mmCIF file of C-alpha atoms in Angstrom:
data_model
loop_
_atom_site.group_PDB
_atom_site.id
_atom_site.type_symbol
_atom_site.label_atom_id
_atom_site.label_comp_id
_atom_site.label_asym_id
_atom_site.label_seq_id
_atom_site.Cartn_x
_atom_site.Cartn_y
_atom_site.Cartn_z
ATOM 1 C CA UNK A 1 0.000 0.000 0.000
ATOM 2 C CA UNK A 2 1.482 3.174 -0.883
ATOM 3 C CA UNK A 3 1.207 5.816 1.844
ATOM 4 C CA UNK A 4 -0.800 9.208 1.834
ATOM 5 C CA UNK A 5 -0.812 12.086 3.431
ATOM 6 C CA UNK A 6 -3.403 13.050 5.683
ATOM 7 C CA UNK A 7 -5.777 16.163 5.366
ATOM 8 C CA UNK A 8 -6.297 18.344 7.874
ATOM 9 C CA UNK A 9 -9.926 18.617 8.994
ATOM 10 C CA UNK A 10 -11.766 21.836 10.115
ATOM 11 C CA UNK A 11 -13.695 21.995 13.210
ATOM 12 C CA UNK A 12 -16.966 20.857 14.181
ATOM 13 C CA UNK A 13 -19.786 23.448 13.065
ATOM 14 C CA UNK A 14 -23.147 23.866 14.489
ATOM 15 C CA UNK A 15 -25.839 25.689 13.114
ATOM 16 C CA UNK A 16 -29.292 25.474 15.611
ATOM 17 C CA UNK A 17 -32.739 27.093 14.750
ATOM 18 C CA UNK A 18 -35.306 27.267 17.206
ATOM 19 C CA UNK A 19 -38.307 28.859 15.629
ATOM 20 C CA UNK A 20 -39.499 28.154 12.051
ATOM 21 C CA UNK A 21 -38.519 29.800 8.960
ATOM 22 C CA UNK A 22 -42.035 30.994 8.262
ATOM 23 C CA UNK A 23 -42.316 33.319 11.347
ATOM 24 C CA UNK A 24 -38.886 34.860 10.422
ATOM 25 C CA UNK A 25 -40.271 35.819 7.253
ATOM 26 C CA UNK A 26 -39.498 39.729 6.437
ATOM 27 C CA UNK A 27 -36.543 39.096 9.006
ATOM 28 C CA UNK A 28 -33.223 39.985 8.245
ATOM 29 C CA UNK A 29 -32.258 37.207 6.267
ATOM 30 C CA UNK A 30 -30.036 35.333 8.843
ATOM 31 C CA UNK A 31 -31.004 31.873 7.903
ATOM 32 C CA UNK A 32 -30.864 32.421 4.245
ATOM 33 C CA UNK A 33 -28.692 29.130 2.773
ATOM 34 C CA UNK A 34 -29.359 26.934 5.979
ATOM 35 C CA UNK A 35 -31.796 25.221 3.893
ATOM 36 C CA UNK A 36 -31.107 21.600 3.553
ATOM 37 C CA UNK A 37 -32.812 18.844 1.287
ATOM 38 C CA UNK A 38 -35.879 18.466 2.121
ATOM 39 C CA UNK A 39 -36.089 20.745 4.696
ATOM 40 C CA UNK A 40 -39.914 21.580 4.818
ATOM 41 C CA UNK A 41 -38.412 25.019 6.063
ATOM 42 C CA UNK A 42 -41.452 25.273 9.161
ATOM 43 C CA UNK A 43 -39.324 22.644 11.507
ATOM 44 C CA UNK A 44 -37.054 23.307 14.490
ATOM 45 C CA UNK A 45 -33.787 22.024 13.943
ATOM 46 C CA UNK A 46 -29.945 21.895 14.483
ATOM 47 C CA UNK A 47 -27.440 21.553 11.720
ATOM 48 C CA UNK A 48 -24.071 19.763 12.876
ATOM 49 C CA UNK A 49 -21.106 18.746 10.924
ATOM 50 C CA UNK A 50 -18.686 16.582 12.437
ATOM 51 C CA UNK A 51 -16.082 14.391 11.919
ATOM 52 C CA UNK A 52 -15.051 10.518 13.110
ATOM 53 C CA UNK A 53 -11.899 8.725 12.988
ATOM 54 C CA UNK A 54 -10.603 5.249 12.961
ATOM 55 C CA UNK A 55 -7.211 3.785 13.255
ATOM 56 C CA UNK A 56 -6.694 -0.031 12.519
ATOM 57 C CA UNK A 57 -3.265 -1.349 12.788
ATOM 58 C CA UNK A 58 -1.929 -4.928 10.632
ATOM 59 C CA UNK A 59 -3.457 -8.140 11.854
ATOM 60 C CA UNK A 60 -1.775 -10.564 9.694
ATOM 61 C CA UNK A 61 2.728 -11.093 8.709
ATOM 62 C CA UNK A 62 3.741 -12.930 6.252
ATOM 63 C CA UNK A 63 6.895 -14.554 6.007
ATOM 64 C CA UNK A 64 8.702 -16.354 3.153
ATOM 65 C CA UNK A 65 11.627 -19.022 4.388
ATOM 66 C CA UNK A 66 13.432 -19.740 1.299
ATOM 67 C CA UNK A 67 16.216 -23.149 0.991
ATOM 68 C CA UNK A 68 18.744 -22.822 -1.584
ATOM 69 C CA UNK A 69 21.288 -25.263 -2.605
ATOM 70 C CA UNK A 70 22.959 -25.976 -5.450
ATOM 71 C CA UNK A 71 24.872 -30.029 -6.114
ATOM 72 C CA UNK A 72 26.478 -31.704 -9.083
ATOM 73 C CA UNK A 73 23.460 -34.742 -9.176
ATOM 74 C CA UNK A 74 19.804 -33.875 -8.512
ATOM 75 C CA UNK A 75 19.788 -36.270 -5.566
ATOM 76 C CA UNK A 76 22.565 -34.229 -3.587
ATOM 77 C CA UNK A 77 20.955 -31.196 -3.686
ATOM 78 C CA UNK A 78 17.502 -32.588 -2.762
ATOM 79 C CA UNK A 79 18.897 -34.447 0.266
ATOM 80 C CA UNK A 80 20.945 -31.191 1.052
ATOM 81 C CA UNK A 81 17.827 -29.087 0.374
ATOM 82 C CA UNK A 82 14.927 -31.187 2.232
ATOM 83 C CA UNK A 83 16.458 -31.800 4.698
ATOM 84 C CA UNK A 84 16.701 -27.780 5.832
ATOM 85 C CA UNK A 85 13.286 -27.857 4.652
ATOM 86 C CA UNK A 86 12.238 -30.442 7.130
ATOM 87 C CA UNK A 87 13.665 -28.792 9.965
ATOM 88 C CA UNK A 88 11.761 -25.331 8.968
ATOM 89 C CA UNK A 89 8.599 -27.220 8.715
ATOM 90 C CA UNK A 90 9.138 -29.001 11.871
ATOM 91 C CA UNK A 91 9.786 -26.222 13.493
ATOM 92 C CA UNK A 92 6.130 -24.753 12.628
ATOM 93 C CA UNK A 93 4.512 -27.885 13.890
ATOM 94 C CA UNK A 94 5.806 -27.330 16.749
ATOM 95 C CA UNK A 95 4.489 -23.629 17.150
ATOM 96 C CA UNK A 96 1.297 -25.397 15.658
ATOM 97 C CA UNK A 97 1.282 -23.526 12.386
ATOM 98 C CA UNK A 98 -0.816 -25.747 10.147
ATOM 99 C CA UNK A 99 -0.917 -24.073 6.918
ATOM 100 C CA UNK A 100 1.248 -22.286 5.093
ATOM 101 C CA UNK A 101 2.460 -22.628 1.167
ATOM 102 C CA UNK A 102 5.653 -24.130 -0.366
ATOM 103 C CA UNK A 103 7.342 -23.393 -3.810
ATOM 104 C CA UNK A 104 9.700 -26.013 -5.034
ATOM 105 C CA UNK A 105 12.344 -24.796 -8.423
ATOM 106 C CA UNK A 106 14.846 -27.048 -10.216
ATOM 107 C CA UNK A 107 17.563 -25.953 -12.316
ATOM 108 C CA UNK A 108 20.420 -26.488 -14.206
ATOM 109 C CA UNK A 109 23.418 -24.116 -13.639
ATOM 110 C CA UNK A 110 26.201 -25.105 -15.941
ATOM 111 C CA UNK A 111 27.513 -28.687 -14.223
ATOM 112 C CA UNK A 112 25.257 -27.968 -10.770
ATOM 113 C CA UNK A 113 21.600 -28.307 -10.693
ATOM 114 C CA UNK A 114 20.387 -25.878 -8.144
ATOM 115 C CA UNK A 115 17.159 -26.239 -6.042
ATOM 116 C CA UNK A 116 15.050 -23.591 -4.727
ATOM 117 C CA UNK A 117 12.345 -24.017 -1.985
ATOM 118 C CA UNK A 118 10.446 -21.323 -1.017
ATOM 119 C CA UNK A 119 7.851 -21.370 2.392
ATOM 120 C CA UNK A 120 5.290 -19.010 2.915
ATOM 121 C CA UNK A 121 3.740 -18.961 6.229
ATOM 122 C CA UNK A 122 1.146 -16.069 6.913
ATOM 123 C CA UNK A 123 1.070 -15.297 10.927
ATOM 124 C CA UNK A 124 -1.746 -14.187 13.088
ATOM 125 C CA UNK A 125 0.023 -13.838 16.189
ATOM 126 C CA UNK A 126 3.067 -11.239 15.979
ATOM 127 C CA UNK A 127 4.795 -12.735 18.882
ATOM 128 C CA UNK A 128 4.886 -16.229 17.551
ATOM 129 C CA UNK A 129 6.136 -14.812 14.315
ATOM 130 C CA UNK A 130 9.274 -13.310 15.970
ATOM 131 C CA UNK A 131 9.653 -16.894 17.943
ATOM 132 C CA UNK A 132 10.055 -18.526 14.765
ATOM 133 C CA UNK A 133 12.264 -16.571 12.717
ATOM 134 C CA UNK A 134 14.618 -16.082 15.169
ATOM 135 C CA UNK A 135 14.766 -19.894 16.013
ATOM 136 C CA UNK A 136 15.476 -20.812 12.017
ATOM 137 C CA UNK A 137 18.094 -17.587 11.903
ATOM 138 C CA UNK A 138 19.681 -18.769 15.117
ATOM 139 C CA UNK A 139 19.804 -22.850 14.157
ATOM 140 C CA UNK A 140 19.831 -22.857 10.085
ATOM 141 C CA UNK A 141 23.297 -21.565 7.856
ATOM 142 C CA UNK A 142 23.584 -19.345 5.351
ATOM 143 C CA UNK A 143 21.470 -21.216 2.407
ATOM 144 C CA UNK A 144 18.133 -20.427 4.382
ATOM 145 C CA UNK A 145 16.773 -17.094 3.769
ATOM 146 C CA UNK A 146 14.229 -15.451 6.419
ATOM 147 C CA UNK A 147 12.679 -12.521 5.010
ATOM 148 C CA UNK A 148 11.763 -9.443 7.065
ATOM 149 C CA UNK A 149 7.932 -10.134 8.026
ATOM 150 C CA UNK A 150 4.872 -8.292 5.547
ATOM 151 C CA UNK A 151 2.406 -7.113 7.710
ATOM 152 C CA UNK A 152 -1.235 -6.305 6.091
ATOM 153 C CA UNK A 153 -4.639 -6.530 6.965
ATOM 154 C CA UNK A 154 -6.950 -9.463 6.680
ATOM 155 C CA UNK A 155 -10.173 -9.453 4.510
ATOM 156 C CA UNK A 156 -12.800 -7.424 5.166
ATOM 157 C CA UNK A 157 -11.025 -5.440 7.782
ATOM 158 C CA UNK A 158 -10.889 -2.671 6.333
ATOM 159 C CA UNK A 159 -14.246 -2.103 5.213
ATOM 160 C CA UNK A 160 -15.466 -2.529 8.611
ATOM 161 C CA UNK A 161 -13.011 0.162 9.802
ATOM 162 C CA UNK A 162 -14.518 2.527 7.024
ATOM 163 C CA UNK A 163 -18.065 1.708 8.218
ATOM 164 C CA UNK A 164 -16.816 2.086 12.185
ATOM 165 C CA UNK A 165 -15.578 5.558 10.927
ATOM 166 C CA UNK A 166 -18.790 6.989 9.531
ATOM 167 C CA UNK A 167 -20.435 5.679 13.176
ATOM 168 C CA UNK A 168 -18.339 7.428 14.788
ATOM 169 C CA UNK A 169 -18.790 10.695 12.823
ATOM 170 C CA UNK A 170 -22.618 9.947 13.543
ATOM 171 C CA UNK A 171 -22.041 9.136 17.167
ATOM 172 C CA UNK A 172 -20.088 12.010 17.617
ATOM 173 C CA UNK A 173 -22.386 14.678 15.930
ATOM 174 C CA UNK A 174 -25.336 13.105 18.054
ATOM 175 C CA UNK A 175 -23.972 13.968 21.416
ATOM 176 C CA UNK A 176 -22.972 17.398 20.337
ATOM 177 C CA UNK A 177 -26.363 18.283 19.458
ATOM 178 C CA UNK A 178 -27.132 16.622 22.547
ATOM 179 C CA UNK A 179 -25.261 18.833 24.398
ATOM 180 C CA UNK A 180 -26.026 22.358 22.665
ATOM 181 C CA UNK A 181 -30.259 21.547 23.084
ATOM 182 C CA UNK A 182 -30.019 20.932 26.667
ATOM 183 C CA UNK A 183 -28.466 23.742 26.957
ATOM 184 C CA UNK A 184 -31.312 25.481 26.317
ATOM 185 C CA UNK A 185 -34.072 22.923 27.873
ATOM 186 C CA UNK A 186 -35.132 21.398 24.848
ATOM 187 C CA UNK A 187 -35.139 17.416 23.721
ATOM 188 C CA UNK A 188 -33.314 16.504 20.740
ATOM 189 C CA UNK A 189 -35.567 14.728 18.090
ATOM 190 C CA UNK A 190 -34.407 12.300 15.222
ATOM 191 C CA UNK A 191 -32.310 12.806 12.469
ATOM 192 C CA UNK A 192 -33.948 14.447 9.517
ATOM 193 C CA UNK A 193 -31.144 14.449 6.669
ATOM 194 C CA UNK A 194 -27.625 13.034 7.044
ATOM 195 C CA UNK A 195 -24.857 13.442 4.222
ATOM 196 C CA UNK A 196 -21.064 12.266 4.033
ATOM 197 C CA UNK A 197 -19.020 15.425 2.900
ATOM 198 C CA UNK A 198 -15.408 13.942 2.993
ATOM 199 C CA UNK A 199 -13.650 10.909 3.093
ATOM 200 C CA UNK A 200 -10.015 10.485 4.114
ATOM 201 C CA UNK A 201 -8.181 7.126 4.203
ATOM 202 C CA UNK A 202 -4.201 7.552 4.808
ATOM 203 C CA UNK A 203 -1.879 4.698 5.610
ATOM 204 C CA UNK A 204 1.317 5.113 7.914
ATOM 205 C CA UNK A 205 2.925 7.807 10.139
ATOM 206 C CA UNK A 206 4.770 10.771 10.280
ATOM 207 C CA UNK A 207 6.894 8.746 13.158
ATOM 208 C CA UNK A 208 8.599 6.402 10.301
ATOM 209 C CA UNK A 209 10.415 9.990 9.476
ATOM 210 C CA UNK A 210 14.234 10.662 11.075
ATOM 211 C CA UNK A 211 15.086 13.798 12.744
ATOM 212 C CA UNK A 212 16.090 15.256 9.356
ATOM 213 C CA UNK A 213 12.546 14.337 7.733
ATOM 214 C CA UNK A 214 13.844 11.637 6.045
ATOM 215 C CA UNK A 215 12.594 7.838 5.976
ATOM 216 C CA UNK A 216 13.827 5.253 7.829
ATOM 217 C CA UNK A 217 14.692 2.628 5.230
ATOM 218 C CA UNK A 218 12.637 -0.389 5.644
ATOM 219 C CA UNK A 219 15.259 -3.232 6.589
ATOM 220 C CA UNK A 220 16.435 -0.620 9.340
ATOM 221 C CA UNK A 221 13.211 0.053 11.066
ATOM 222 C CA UNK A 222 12.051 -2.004 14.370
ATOM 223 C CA UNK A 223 9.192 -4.639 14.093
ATOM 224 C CA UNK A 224 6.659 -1.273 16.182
ATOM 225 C CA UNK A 225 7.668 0.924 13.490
ATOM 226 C CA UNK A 226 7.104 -1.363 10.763
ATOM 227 C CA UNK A 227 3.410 -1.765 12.319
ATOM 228 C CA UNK A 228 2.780 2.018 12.222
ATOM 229 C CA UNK A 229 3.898 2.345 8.660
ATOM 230 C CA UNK A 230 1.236 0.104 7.678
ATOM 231 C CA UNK A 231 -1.454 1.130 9.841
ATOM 232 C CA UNK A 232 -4.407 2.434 8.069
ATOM 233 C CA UNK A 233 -6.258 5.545 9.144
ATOM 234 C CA UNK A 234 -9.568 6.559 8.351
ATOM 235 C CA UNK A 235 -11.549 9.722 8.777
ATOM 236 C CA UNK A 236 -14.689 10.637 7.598
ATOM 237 C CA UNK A 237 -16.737 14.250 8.297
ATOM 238 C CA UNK A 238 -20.453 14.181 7.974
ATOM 239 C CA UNK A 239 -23.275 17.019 8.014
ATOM 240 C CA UNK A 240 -26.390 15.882 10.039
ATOM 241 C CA UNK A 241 -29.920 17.538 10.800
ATOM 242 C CA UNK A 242 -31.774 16.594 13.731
ATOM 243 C CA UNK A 243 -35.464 17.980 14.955
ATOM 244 C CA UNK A 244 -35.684 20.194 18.177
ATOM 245 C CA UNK A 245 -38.532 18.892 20.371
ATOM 246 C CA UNK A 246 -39.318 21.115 23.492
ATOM 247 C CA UNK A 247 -39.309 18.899 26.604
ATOM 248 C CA UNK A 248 -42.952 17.679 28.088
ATOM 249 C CA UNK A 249 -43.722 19.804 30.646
ATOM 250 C CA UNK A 250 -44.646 17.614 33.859
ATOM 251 C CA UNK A 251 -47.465 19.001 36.088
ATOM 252 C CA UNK A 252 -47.031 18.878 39.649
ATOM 253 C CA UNK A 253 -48.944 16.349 41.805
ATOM 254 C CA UNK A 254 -51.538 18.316 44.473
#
């Protein structure tokens, strides 16, 4: 995922009219372009636009363990070859990693016939991850390759986060509304027209940056930073219209 960079979002606004456009008639114009869809334009209501965010960091690493070997007869290099790639797979069994994928590639270099077997193990648990790749660093040589783990999201994640987002906006325009009716002893009614007016999806962080503003290579930043850079952010600001109700008034019991 290529990274983005963030907008900057204004702050909340609230617009709040308490008596109907029809006995402001002949006024001074003051609520001239506060019309919304469908506003019948003879209803009490507040006008709100707010703004919710959502941050999901990587669920999911993916690592590729890679055997290399190269013999003068096929049969050398598969015994040299399998039998690294026996260890690696023992060693997931023991972690109880079921699945993963495997790659096998034969061929001829000059005299040597040189076999490649690639493992691809996709981790849901970050710590076990580490565990591993440090055990097959620490007890395999040089013809075993451990790449640096790809972190991403799972499917469907991230619609869910986009969906959370726009709740939150929601959420978060509610209870200001909330807030500014009470103020003046009235009950907030339902919503009466909701619209999305930006969307904002960035991935990463301004802390993958040096000192100097420039970015930390990849193979040089730590497994937390590697988790930032690919942790998606997602913002969404909304304009809402709910009803003013004035509050029941309760009569007092004789």
């Amino acid at each position: 995922m290529s990274r983005l960079e963030s907008k900057k979002h204004s702050p909340a606004h609230v617009f709040a009219q308490f008596s109907s456009l029809r006995e402001n008639e002949g006024g001074n114009g003051a609520n001239n372009g506060c019309k919304h869809e469908g506003s019948p334009g003879n209803r009490r209501e507040i006008q709100i636009t707010e703004s919710g965010e959502v941050s999901l960091p990587p669920d999911m690493a993916r690592v590729s363990i890679v055997c290399t070997n190269a013999k003068e007869s096929v049969e050398e290099v598969k015994t040299s070859v399998n039998r690294r790639v026996d260890y690696v797979l023992q060693t997931l069994k023991s972690y109880h990693i079921k699945e993963y994928k495997m790659h096998k590639s034969l061929e001829k270099v000059e005299k040597l016939y040189r076999l490649e077997v690639e493992v691809v193990v996709d981790f849901g648990d970050f710590s076990k991850c580490e565990q591993v790749c440090n055990i097959l660093v620490e007890k395999l040589d040089d013809t075993v390759k451990v790449s640096s783990p790809e972190l991403y999201h799972s499917p469907g994640r991230l619609d869910s986060q986009r969906r959370q987002a726009c709740v939150c906006a929601v959420r978060n325009a509610r209870n200001k509304a909330l807030e500014v009716v009470q103020m003046f002893n009235q009950s907030l009614g339902p919503p009466l027209f909701i619209r999305e007016e930006q969307f904002d999806e960035f991935v990463g962080s301004t802390n993958t940056e040096s000192v100097h503003g420039e970015r930390t290579p990849e193979e040089q930043m730590t497994f937390q930073q590697r988790v930032t850079l690919t942790t998606v952010t997602v913002n969404v600001k909304i304009f809402i219209v709910f009803e003013i109700r004035e509050k029941a008034k309760t009569r007092k019991r004789k």
